[in-house]
Coordinates of C-alpha atoms (C1' of nucleotides) in Angstrom, one line a residue:
Chain A
X1 CA 11.5 122.3 266.2
X2 CA 10.4 118.8 267.1
X3 CA 9.0 116.9 264.2
X4 CA 5.7 115.8 265.7
X5 CA 4.8 118.5 268.1
X6 CA 2.5 121.3 267.1
X7 CA 4.0 124.7 268.0
X8 CA 2.4 126.8 270.7
X9 CA 1.9 129.8 268.4
X10 CA 0.0 127.6 266.0
X11 CA -2.4 125.9 268.4
X12 CA -1.6 126.0 272.1
X13 CA -4.2 123.4 273.1
X14 CA -2.9 120.9 270.5
X15 CA 0.6 121.6 271.6
X16 CA -0.3 120.6 275.1
X17 CA -2.0 117.4 273.9
X18 CA 1.0 116.6 271.7
X19 CA 3.4 117.0 274.5
X20 CA 1.5 114.8 276.9
X21 CA 0.9 112.1 274.3
X22 CA 4.2 112.1 272.4
X23 CA 6.5 112.2 275.4
X24 CA 4.7 109.3 276.9
X25 CA 3.3 111.0 279.9
X26 CA -0.2 109.7 279.3
X27 CA -2.5 108.2 276.8
X28 CA -6.3 108.1 276.2
X29 CA -8.1 105.1 277.4
X30 CA -11.1 103.0 276.4
X31 CA -13.2 105.0 278.8
X32 CA -14.2 108.5 277.8
X33 CA -12.7 111.2 279.9
X34 CA -10.3 108.8 281.7
X35 CA -6.6 108.6 281.0
X36 CA -3.8 106.2 281.3
X37 CA -0.8 107.6 283.1
X38 CA 2.1 106.0 281.3
X39 CA 5.4 105.0 283.0
X40 CA 7.2 108.3 282.2
X41 CA 4.3 110.4 283.5
X42 CA 3.9 108.2 286.5
X43 CA 7.6 108.5 287.3
X44 CA 7.2 112.2 287.6
X45 CA 4.0 111.8 289.7
X46 CA 5.9 109.5 292.0
X47 CA 8.6 112.1 292.5
X48 CA 5.9 114.6 293.3
X49 CA 4.2 112.1 295.6
X50 CA 7.5 111.3 297.5
X51 CA 8.4 115.0 298.0
X52 CA 4.9 115.9 299.2
X53 CA 4.5 112.8 301.3
X54 CA 7.8 113.7 303.1
X55 CA 6.6 117.2 303.7
X56 CA 3.3 116.0 305.2
X57 CA 5.1 113.5 307.5
X58 CA 7.6 116.1 308.6
X59 CA 4.6 118.2 309.8
X60 CA 3.1 115.3 311.8
X61 CA 0.7 113.8 309.4
X62 CA 0.1 110.1 308.8
X63 CA -1.3 108.2 305.9
X64 CA -4.4 106.0 305.9
X65 CA -6.8 104.7 303.3
X66 CA -10.6 105.1 303.2
X67 CA -13.1 103.4 300.9
X68 CA -13.7 104.3 297.3
X69 CA -17.5 103.9 297.8
X70 CA -19.6 106.2 299.9
X71 CA -23.1 105.5 301.0
X72 CA -25.4 107.9 299.2
X73 CA -27.0 109.1 302.4
X74 CA -23.6 110.4 303.7
X75 CA -23.3 112.9 300.9
X76 CA -26.6 114.5 301.7
X77 CA -25.6 115.2 305.3
X78 CA -23.9 118.5 304.6
X79 CA -26.1 120.6 302.4
X80 CA -23.6 122.8 300.7
X81 CA -21.3 119.9 300.1
X82 CA -23.9 117.8 298.2
X83 CA -24.9 120.8 296.2
X84 CA -21.3 121.2 295.0
X85 CA -20.8 117.6 293.9
X86 CA -24.2 116.2 293.1
X87 CA -24.0 116.9 289.4
X88 CA -20.8 115.0 288.9
X89 CA -21.1 111.8 290.9
X90 CA -20.8 108.3 289.6
X91 CA -23.3 106.0 291.2
X92 CA -23.0 102.2 291.8
X93 CA -26.5 100.6 291.7
X94 CA -25.8 96.9 291.2
X95 CA -23.3 94.4 292.3
X96 CA -23.5 91.5 289.8
X97 CA -23.4 90.7 286.1
X98 CA -24.8 87.7 284.4
X99 CA -24.9 86.3 280.9
X100 CA -27.7 87.6 278.8
X101 CA -30.3 84.9 277.9
X102 CA -29.9 85.6 274.2
X103 CA -26.2 85.1 274.4
X104 CA -25.4 88.6 273.4
X105 CA -22.9 89.1 276.3
X106 CA -23.1 90.1 279.9
X107 CA -25.8 92.3 281.4
X108 CA -26.4 93.9 284.7
X109 CA -28.3 91.4 286.8
X110 CA -31.5 93.2 287.7
X111 CA -31.8 90.9 290.7
X112 CA -28.7 92.3 292.2
X113 CA -29.8 95.8 293.0
X114 CA -28.1 97.5 295.9
X115 CA -30.3 98.4 298.8
X116 CA -28.5 101.7 299.2
X117 CA -26.7 103.0 296.2
X118 CA -23.0 103.8 296.5
X119 CA -21.3 106.9 295.3
X120 CA -17.8 106.7 293.9
X121 CA -16.0 109.3 296.0
X122 CA -15.6 112.7 294.4
X123 CA -13.8 113.6 297.6
X124 CA -13.8 111.9 301.0
X125 CA -15.0 114.3 303.6
X126 CA -18.2 112.5 304.4
X127 CA -16.9 108.9 304.8
X128 CA -13.9 110.2 306.7
X129 CA -16.0 112.3 309.1
X130 CA -18.3 109.4 309.6
X131 CA -15.3 107.4 310.8
X132 CA -13.9 110.2 312.8
X133 CA -17.0 110.3 314.9
X134 CA -16.0 106.9 316.4
X135 CA -12.3 107.9 316.8
X136 CA -12.7 111.2 318.6
X137 CA -14.0 111.3 322.1
X138 CA -11.7 113.5 324.1
X139 CA -9.3 116.5 323.5
X140 CA -6.6 113.9 324.0
X141 CA -7.6 112.3 320.6
X142 CA -6.8 115.6 318.9
X143 CA -5.4 116.8 316.7
X144 CA -6.1 114.0 314.2
X145 CA -3.8 114.6 311.2
X146 CA -4.5 112.1 308.4
X147 CA -3.8 112.1 304.7
X148 CA -4.7 109.7 302.0
X149 CA -3.4 109.1 298.6
X150 CA -6.3 108.0 296.4
X151 CA -8.2 108.2 293.2
X152 CA -11.4 110.2 293.0
X153 CA -14.1 110.4 290.3
X154 CA -15.9 113.5 289.1
X155 CA -18.0 113.0 286.1
X156 CA -16.9 116.0 284.0
X157 CA -18.6 117.1 280.9
X158 CA -15.5 118.2 279.3
X159 CA -12.1 116.7 280.1
X160 CA -8.5 117.5 279.3
X161 CA -5.5 115.3 279.9
X162 CA -4.3 115.8 283.5
X163 CA -6.0 119.1 283.8
X164 CA -9.5 117.7 284.2
X165 CA -10.2 114.0 283.9
X166 CA -13.2 112.0 285.1
X167 CA -10.9 110.0 287.4
X168 CA -7.7 111.5 288.8
X169 CA -5.1 110.8 291.5
X170 CA -4.6 113.1 294.4
X171 CA -3.9 113.3 298.1
X172 CA -6.5 114.6 300.4
X173 CA -5.6 115.6 304.0
X174 CA -8.4 115.6 306.6
X175 CA -7.6 117.0 310.0
X176 CA -9.5 117.5 313.2
X177 CA -8.7 120.0 315.9
X178 CA -9.8 121.1 319.3
X179 CA -9.9 124.8 318.5
X180 CA -10.7 127.1 315.7
X181 CA -7.3 128.8 315.8
X182 CA -5.5 125.4 315.5
X183 CA -7.6 124.4 312.5
X184 CA -7.0 127.7 310.8
X185 CA -3.3 127.5 311.5
X186 CA -3.3 124.0 310.0
X187 CA -5.0 125.3 306.9
X188 CA -2.3 127.8 306.4
X189 CA 0.5 125.4 307.2
X190 CA -0.6 123.1 304.4
X191 CA -1.1 126.0 302.0
X192 CA 2.5 127.0 302.7
X193 CA 3.7 123.5 302.1
X194 CA 1.9 123.6 298.7
X195 CA 3.6 126.9 297.9
X196 CA 7.0 125.6 298.9
X197 CA 6.5 122.4 296.8
X198 CA 5.5 124.5 293.8
X199 CA 8.4 126.8 294.1
X200 CA 11.1 124.5 295.2
X201 CA 10.2 121.3 293.3
X202 CA 8.2 122.5 290.3
X203 CA 10.0 125.8 289.8
X204 CA 6.5 127.2 289.7
X205 CA 5.7 130.6 291.1
X206 CA 2.3 130.6 292.8
X207 CA 0.1 133.2 294.3
X208 CA -1.5 132.4 297.7
X209 CA -4.9 133.7 298.3
X210 CA -8.5 133.2 299.5
X211 CA -11.3 132.2 297.3
X212 CA -14.4 134.2 297.0
X213 CA -17.7 132.8 298.4
X214 CA -18.6 131.8 294.8
X215 CA -15.4 129.9 294.2
X216 CA -15.2 128.3 297.6
X217 CA -15.1 124.5 298.2
X218 CA -18.6 123.2 298.9
X219 CA -18.8 122.8 302.6
X220 CA -15.9 125.0 303.5
X221 CA -15.8 128.2 305.6
X222 CA -12.7 129.4 303.8
X223 CA -10.9 128.0 300.8
X224 CA -7.3 129.0 300.3
X225 CA -5.5 128.3 297.1
X226 CA -2.3 128.6 295.2
X227 CA -2.8 129.9 291.7
X228 CA -0.3 129.6 288.9
X229 CA -0.1 131.2 285.5
X230 CA 0.3 129.1 282.3
X231 CA 2.2 130.2 279.2
X232 CA -1.0 131.0 277.3
X233 CA -2.0 133.5 280.0
X234 CA -4.6 131.3 281.7
X235 CA -4.6 130.7 285.4
X236 CA -4.5 127.3 286.9
X237 CA -5.5 126.4 290.5
X238 CA -2.7 124.2 291.6
X239 CA -3.7 123.4 295.1
X240 CA -6.3 124.1 297.8
X241 CA -6.5 124.1 301.5
X242 CA -9.9 124.4 303.2
X243 CA -10.8 125.6 306.7
X244 CA -14.0 123.6 307.2
X245 CA -15.0 125.2 310.5
X246 CA -17.4 122.9 312.3
X247 CA -19.5 122.1 309.3
X248 CA -18.6 118.5 308.9
X249 CA -18.3 117.9 312.7
X250 CA -21.9 119.1 313.1
X251 CA -23.2 117.1 310.1
X252 CA -21.6 114.0 311.4
X253 CA -22.0 114.6 315.1
X254 CA -18.3 114.6 315.9
X255 CA -17.9 116.0 319.4
X256 CA -15.2 115.8 322.0
X257 CA -14.8 116.4 325.8
X258 CA -12.7 119.4 326.6
X259 CA -10.4 119.7 329.6
X260 CA -13.2 121.5 331.3
X261 CA -15.5 118.6 330.7
X262 CA -17.7 120.3 328.2
X263 CA -18.8 118.8 324.9
X264 CA -17.7 120.7 321.7
X265 CA -17.7 120.1 318.0
X266 CA -14.3 119.6 316.5
X267 CA -12.8 122.0 314.0
X268 CA -11.7 120.7 310.6
X269 CA -9.5 121.2 307.6
X270 CA -9.0 119.4 304.3
X271 CA -6.4 120.1 301.6
X272 CA -5.4 118.5 298.4
X273 CA -3.3 118.5 295.2
X274 CA -3.9 116.3 292.3
X275 CA -2.3 114.9 289.1
X276 CA -3.5 118.3 287.7
X277 CA 0.0 119.4 288.9
X278 CA 1.3 117.4 286.0
X279 CA -0.5 119.6 283.6
X280 CA 0.7 122.7 285.4
X281 CA 4.3 121.4 285.1
X282 CA 4.0 120.9 281.4
X283 CA 2.3 124.2 280.7
X284 CA 4.6 126.2 282.9
X285 CA 8.0 125.3 281.4
X286 CA 7.8 123.3 278.2
X287 CA 8.5 124.6 274.7
X288 CA 8.0 123.7 271.1
X289 CA 10.7 121.0 271.3
X290 CA 8.9 119.1 274.0
X291 CA 9.0 118.8 277.7
X292 CA 11.2 121.0 280.0
X293 CA 11.4 119.4 283.4
X294 CA 12.8 121.0 286.6
X295 CA 15.7 118.7 287.7
X296 CA 14.1 117.8 291.0
X297 CA 11.1 116.3 289.2
X298 CA 13.0 114.8 286.3
X299 CA 13.0 111.0 286.4
X300 CA 16.3 111.2 284.5
X301 CA 18.3 114.3 285.3
X302 CA 21.3 113.6 283.2
X303 CA 21.7 111.5 280.1
X304 CA 25.1 110.5 278.8
X305 CA 25.2 109.9 275.0
X306 CA 28.4 108.3 273.9
X307 CA 29.5 109.2 270.4
X308 CA 30.5 106.0 268.5
X309 CA 32.7 104.2 268.2
X310 CA 32.4 103.1 271.8
X311 CA 36.0 102.2 272.3
X312 CA 37.1 100.6 275.5
X313 CA 38.7 103.7 276.9
X314 CA 35.6 105.8 276.1
X315 CA 33.4 103.2 277.7
X316 CA 35.7 103.3 280.8
X317 CA 35.5 107.1 281.0
X318 CA 31.7 107.0 280.8
X319 CA 31.5 104.4 283.5
X320 CA 33.6 106.5 285.7
X321 CA 31.5 109.6 285.1
X322 CA 28.3 107.7 285.7
X323 CA 29.6 106.4 289.0
X324 CA 30.6 109.9 290.1
X325 CA 27.2 111.4 289.2
X326 CA 25.4 108.6 290.9
X327 CA 27.6 109.2 293.9
X328 CA 26.2 112.7 294.2
X329 CA 22.6 111.3 294.1
X330 CA 22.0 112.3 290.5
X331 CA 19.6 110.3 288.5
X332 CA 21.7 109.5 285.4
X333 CA 21.1 107.3 282.3
X334 CA 23.8 106.2 279.9
X335 CA 22.4 105.5 276.4
X336 CA 24.8 103.0 274.8
X337 CA 22.1 101.9 272.4
X338 CA 23.8 101.2 269.1
X339 CA 20.6 101.4 267.0
X340 CA 20.0 105.1 267.1
X341 CA 22.4 107.7 266.1
X342 CA 23.5 110.5 268.4
X343 CA 21.5 113.1 266.5
X344 CA 18.3 111.1 267.0
X345 CA 19.1 110.7 270.7
X346 CA 19.7 114.4 271.2
X347 CA 16.3 115.2 269.7
X348 CA 14.6 112.5 271.7
X349 CA 16.0 113.5 275.1
X350 CA 15.2 117.1 274.4
X351 CA 11.6 116.0 273.7
X352 CA 11.6 114.2 277.0
X353 CA 12.8 117.2 278.9
X354 CA 15.9 115.7 280.4
X355 CA 17.6 118.7 282.0
X356 CA 21.2 117.9 281.1
X357 CA 22.7 116.0 278.3
X358 CA 26.3 115.0 278.1
X359 CA 27.9 114.0 274.8
X360 CA 31.3 112.3 274.9
X361 CA 33.4 110.9 272.1
X362 CA 36.9 110.2 271.2
X363 CA 37.5 113.8 270.3
X364 CA 36.5 114.9 273.8
X365 CA 38.5 112.2 275.4
X366 CA 41.6 113.5 273.6
X367 CA 40.9 117.1 274.7
X368 CA 39.9 116.1 278.3
X369 CA 36.5 117.7 278.0
X370 CA 32.9 116.7 277.4
X371 CA 30.0 118.5 275.8
X372 CA 27.3 119.6 278.2
X373 CA 23.9 120.7 276.9
X374 CA 21.2 122.2 279.1
X375 CA 17.6 121.8 278.1
X376 CA 16.3 125.0 279.6
X377 CA 18.5 127.4 277.5
X378 CA 19.7 124.9 274.8
X379 CA 23.2 126.0 275.5
X380 CA 26.1 123.7 274.7
X381 CA 29.4 124.0 276.4
X382 CA 32.6 122.1 276.5
X383 CA 33.6 121.5 280.1
X384 CA 36.8 119.9 281.4
X385 CA 36.3 116.4 282.6
X386 CA 38.2 117.3 285.8
X387 CA 35.6 118.1 288.5
X388 CA 32.7 117.5 286.1
X389 CA 30.4 115.8 288.6
X390 CA 30.3 118.8 290.9
X391 CA 29.9 121.1 287.9
X392 CA 26.8 119.0 286.8
X393 CA 25.4 119.0 290.3
X394 CA 25.6 122.8 290.4
X395 CA 24.2 123.1 286.9
X396 CA 21.1 121.1 287.9
X397 CA 20.5 123.5 290.8
X398 CA 21.0 126.4 288.4
X399 CA 18.5 125.0 285.9
X400 CA 16.0 124.5 288.8
X401 CA 16.4 128.2 289.7
X402 CA 16.4 129.5 286.2
X403 CA 13.1 127.8 285.4
X404 CA 11.6 129.4 288.4
X405 CA 13.0 132.8 287.6
X406 CA 11.8 132.6 284.0
X407 CA 8.3 131.7 285.1
X408 CA 8.3 134.4 287.7
X409 CA 9.3 137.0 285.1
X410 CA 6.6 135.8 282.8
X411 CA 4.0 136.1 285.6
X412 CA 5.1 139.5 286.5
X413 CA 5.0 140.7 282.9
X414 CA 1.5 139.2 282.6
X415 CA 0.0 140.6 285.8
X416 CA -1.7 143.9 285.0
X417 CA -3.3 146.4 287.4
X418 CA -6.3 148.1 285.9
X419 CA -8.7 150.8 287.1
X420 CA -11.3 151.1 284.4
X421 CA -13.7 148.6 282.9
X422 CA -12.4 149.4 279.4
X423 CA -8.9 148.5 280.4
X424 CA -10.1 145.4 282.2
X425 CA -11.9 144.0 279.1
X426 CA -9.0 144.9 276.9
X427 CA -6.4 143.2 279.0
X428 CA -8.5 140.1 279.6
X429 CA -9.3 139.8 275.9
X430 CA -6.0 140.6 274.3
X431 CA -3.1 140.2 276.8
X432 CA -4.4 137.6 279.2
X433 CA -2.7 136.8 282.5
X434 CA -3.7 138.0 286.0
X435 CA -5.5 141.2 286.2
X436 CA -5.5 143.1 289.5
X437 CA -8.6 145.1 290.0
X438 CA -11.1 146.4 292.5
X439 CA -14.3 144.5 293.1
X440 CA -17.3 145.4 295.1
X441 CA -17.4 142.1 297.0
X442 CA -20.7 140.8 295.7
X443 CA -21.3 137.5 294.0
X444 CA -23.7 139.1 291.6
X445 CA -20.9 141.4 290.2
X446 CA -18.5 138.5 290.1
X447 CA -20.9 136.4 288.0
X448 CA -21.7 139.3 285.8
X449 CA -18.0 139.9 285.1
X450 CA -17.6 136.2 284.4
X451 CA -20.5 136.2 282.0
X452 CA -19.2 139.2 280.1
X453 CA -15.5 138.4 279.9
X454 CA -15.1 134.7 281.0
X455 CA -12.7 136.0 283.7
X456 CA -13.2 134.7 287.2
X457 CA -11.8 135.9 290.5
X458 CA -8.9 133.5 291.1
X459 CA -8.3 134.7 294.6
X460 CA -8.0 137.6 297.0
X461 CA -4.2 137.6 297.4
X462 CA -2.9 137.1 300.9
X463 CA -0.2 139.6 300.3
X464 CA -2.8 142.2 299.7
X465 CA -2.6 145.5 301.5
X466 CA -5.9 147.2 301.9
X467 CA -6.4 149.9 299.3
X468 CA -9.7 151.7 298.9
X469 CA -11.0 152.1 295.4
X470 CA -14.0 151.5 293.2
X471 CA -15.3 148.3 291.7
X472 CA -14.2 147.9 288.1
X473 CA -17.6 146.9 287.0
X474 CA -20.2 148.7 289.2
X475 CA -18.2 151.6 290.6
X476 CA -19.2 150.7 294.1
X477 CA -16.7 151.1 296.9
X478 CA -14.0 148.4 297.3
X479 CA -11.6 147.7 300.1
X480 CA -8.9 145.9 298.1
X481 CA -7.9 144.6 294.7
X482 CA -8.5 141.0 293.8
X483 CA -7.0 138.9 291.0
X484 CA -9.0 138.1 287.9
X485 CA -8.0 135.7 285.1
X486 CA -9.4 133.4 282.6
X487 CA -8.8 130.0 284.2
X488 CA -8.5 126.3 283.3
Chain B
rC1 C1' -26.0 118.7 276.2
rG2 C1' -25.1 122.0 271.7
rG3 C1' -21.5 123.0 267.4
rG4 C1' -17.4 120.8 264.5
rG5 C1' -14.2 116.8 263.3
rU6 C1' -12.2 111.9 263.0
rG7 C1' -12.6 106.5 262.5
rU8 C1' -8.5 102.6 256.4
rA9 C1' -1.4 98.4 258.9
rG10 C1' 1.8 100.1 265.4
rC11 C1' 1.7 105.8 264.1
rG12 C1' 0.4 109.7 260.4
rC13 C1' -2.4 110.0 256.1
rA14 C1' -4.3 109.3 250.6
rG15 C1' -8.3 106.7 248.2
rC16 C1' -14.7 108.0 249.0
rC17 C1' -17.4 113.2 245.4
rC18 C1' -17.8 109.9 240.2
rG19 C1' -18.7 101.8 243.1
rG20 C1' -15.0 97.8 239.2
rU21 C1' -8.4 93.7 239.1
rU22 C1' -4.4 92.0 244.3
rA23 C1' -6.6 98.9 249.0
rG24 C1' -2.0 102.6 248.5
rC25 C1' 1.9 106.2 250.5
rG26 C1' 5.2 108.1 254.5
rC27 C1' 7.2 106.9 259.3
rG28 C1' 8.0 102.8 262.3
rU29 C1' 9.0 97.3 262.6
rC30 C1' 12.0 92.8 260.8
rU31 C1' 16.7 90.9 257.8
rG32 C1' 21.4 92.2 255.6
rC33 C1' 25.4 95.5 254.5
rU34 C1' 27.4 100.4 254.9
rU35 C1' 27.1 104.1 258.7
rU36 C1' 27.3 107.0 263.6
rG37 C1' 29.8 114.8 266.7
rG38 C1' 22.0 117.2 265.5
rG39 C1' 16.3 113.1 263.8
rA40 C1' 21.3 107.8 258.4
rG41 C1' 21.6 105.3 253.3
rC42 C1' 20.7 101.1 250.1
rA43 C1' 18.4 96.4 249.2
rG44 C1' 14.7 93.0 250.7
rA45 C1' 10.4 91.4 253.9
rA46 C1' 6.3 91.2 257.1
rG47 C1' 2.0 93.8 258.6
rG48 C1' -5.4 95.3 256.9
rU49 C1' -12.5 91.8 259.5
rC50 C1' -11.3 99.8 255.6
rG51 C1' -15.2 101.7 263.5
rC52 C1' -19.9 98.4 264.0
rA53 C1' -24.7 96.6 262.0
rG54 C1' -28.1 96.5 258.2
rG55 C1' -29.4 97.9 253.1
rU56 C1' -28.8 99.0 247.6
rU57 C1' -25.9 96.5 243.7
rC58 C1' -23.4 91.3 239.4
rG59 C1' -19.8 94.0 242.6
rA60 C1' -19.2 98.6 248.4
rA61 C1' -13.5 101.5 251.9
rU62 C1' -16.5 104.3 248.2
rC63 C1' -23.8 105.0 247.8
rC64 C1' -28.1 104.8 251.6
rU65 C1' -30.0 104.1 256.9
rG66 C1' -29.0 103.3 261.9
rC67 C1' -25.6 102.8 265.7
rC68 C1' -20.9 103.2 268.4
rA69 C1' -16.3 105.4 269.9
rC70 C1' -12.9 109.1 270.5
rC71 C1' -11.1 114.1 269.9
rC72 C1' -11.6 119.6 269.5
rC73 C1' -14.6 124.1 270.6
rG74 C1' -18.7 125.9 274.0
rA75 C1' -22.0 125.7 278.6
rC76 C1' -20.4 123.3 283.8
rC77 C1' -16.2 122.3 287.0
rA78 C1' -10.2 120.9 290.8

RNA sequence: CGGGGUGUAGCGCAGCCCGGUUAGCGCGUCUGCUUUGGGAGCAGAAGGUCGCAGGUUCGAAUCCUGCCACCCCGACCA
């Protein structure tokens, strides 16, 4: 086991913190609840960004940037929306500092009070819809498919690295459509993109579903989500896509002329994923030795460790191998550093989660093989040098799939269908994971269950078939099962 | 906002209860030599306003008061 990482069985929460801090993904900062994303962590986020950004653009979206500050009055225009965010907004009240008269340092200049206070965006619906009013006049202006990559601030009581921080990075898509059907289709298109990203890039199985009224985004008509299961049996919402109906169009008076020359409010969606995905990535695959990264999101996919002495012919063989791998588009690093010994490097790269490690020394050269070690299974194999690049390329694909399959099996083993309250409580308390159970559809019951067990309804799965039954808690009739879990 | 914890070298800690030379230890760093197929060995060296501010005392890392910061757990939430 890694020297400096707490084991999962000992303290899961500390394990997560150790992984994040000690693999250089992130660090705490001078500001409470805010984090520094360090170069290694940011490199992973950039790979996520690039993959998602391409998917957005391939489906017709364009990027733009809206202001960090939102006039206070905007937030109060949509009643449900403000209610959802009011408690966690940072407010800018002044615009100038000055030196204190007593020389004790700088103070806020009381003379420089803003006429209208500014809210640091917790999300950008309001400022964007205020702008859309001016951009949309006719059906010819629709659809409007805009995304922005930005930071947002939500003043959380309790924060956790990546999973919940006061400031975080995300993308937020905000689209406007002429018809309800089109907006609903857009909501689902984006949900499917998130699912595809989770599965294909993060090797993360996710469940698509609809949120209950209680868990819905403030201001949305429907909130769809992808939910993932972490290794400790807790659920994590990994992405959301909202059908906003005409709520924001009405709040911000955004109307358009139809072909029939009538005035109608536009239909809207918004959707987002955040740096929280980094947390999901860590908690889905990593182990007591450190990070385990899916190859597609690994900043370095293959590391080559030469075994000293680095004689000219060994150096030459490594150079050739590096070139071949790069030729296949593989992100490869050669560690010729003479300061650290191979054993140290092995441990270090395992900690960093690099999917494939190649060791090559004089012994291998003589035998015409190299040692290939995969991070996911810890297997080491001697492979002939001949045709090695293609072998590695395939191996990366296999690791990507293996991580997904492993996580999928874990989720299946940790999804339990229950029909009695006793079973429900027992599974939530002892086994964890997703619990599929009947629910009477009322918010009161949902809140009651939450109070009694800490479990919340993660979603009403979209794959659900209707199945009559009785509510797990109240016994009232239920049309279908929903998914409960204790969540992050 | 409640409960708990921490703050001493870059990192991890001891010392504090019971005040007293020059504040220690491990890791890391630097220099040199030997090493190198799973976290190297030896020798030497550098590195500290002991979280901040007061107080008690001949004397404070240590006792007292106040403050600050961060972390963990809980309530709230993506």
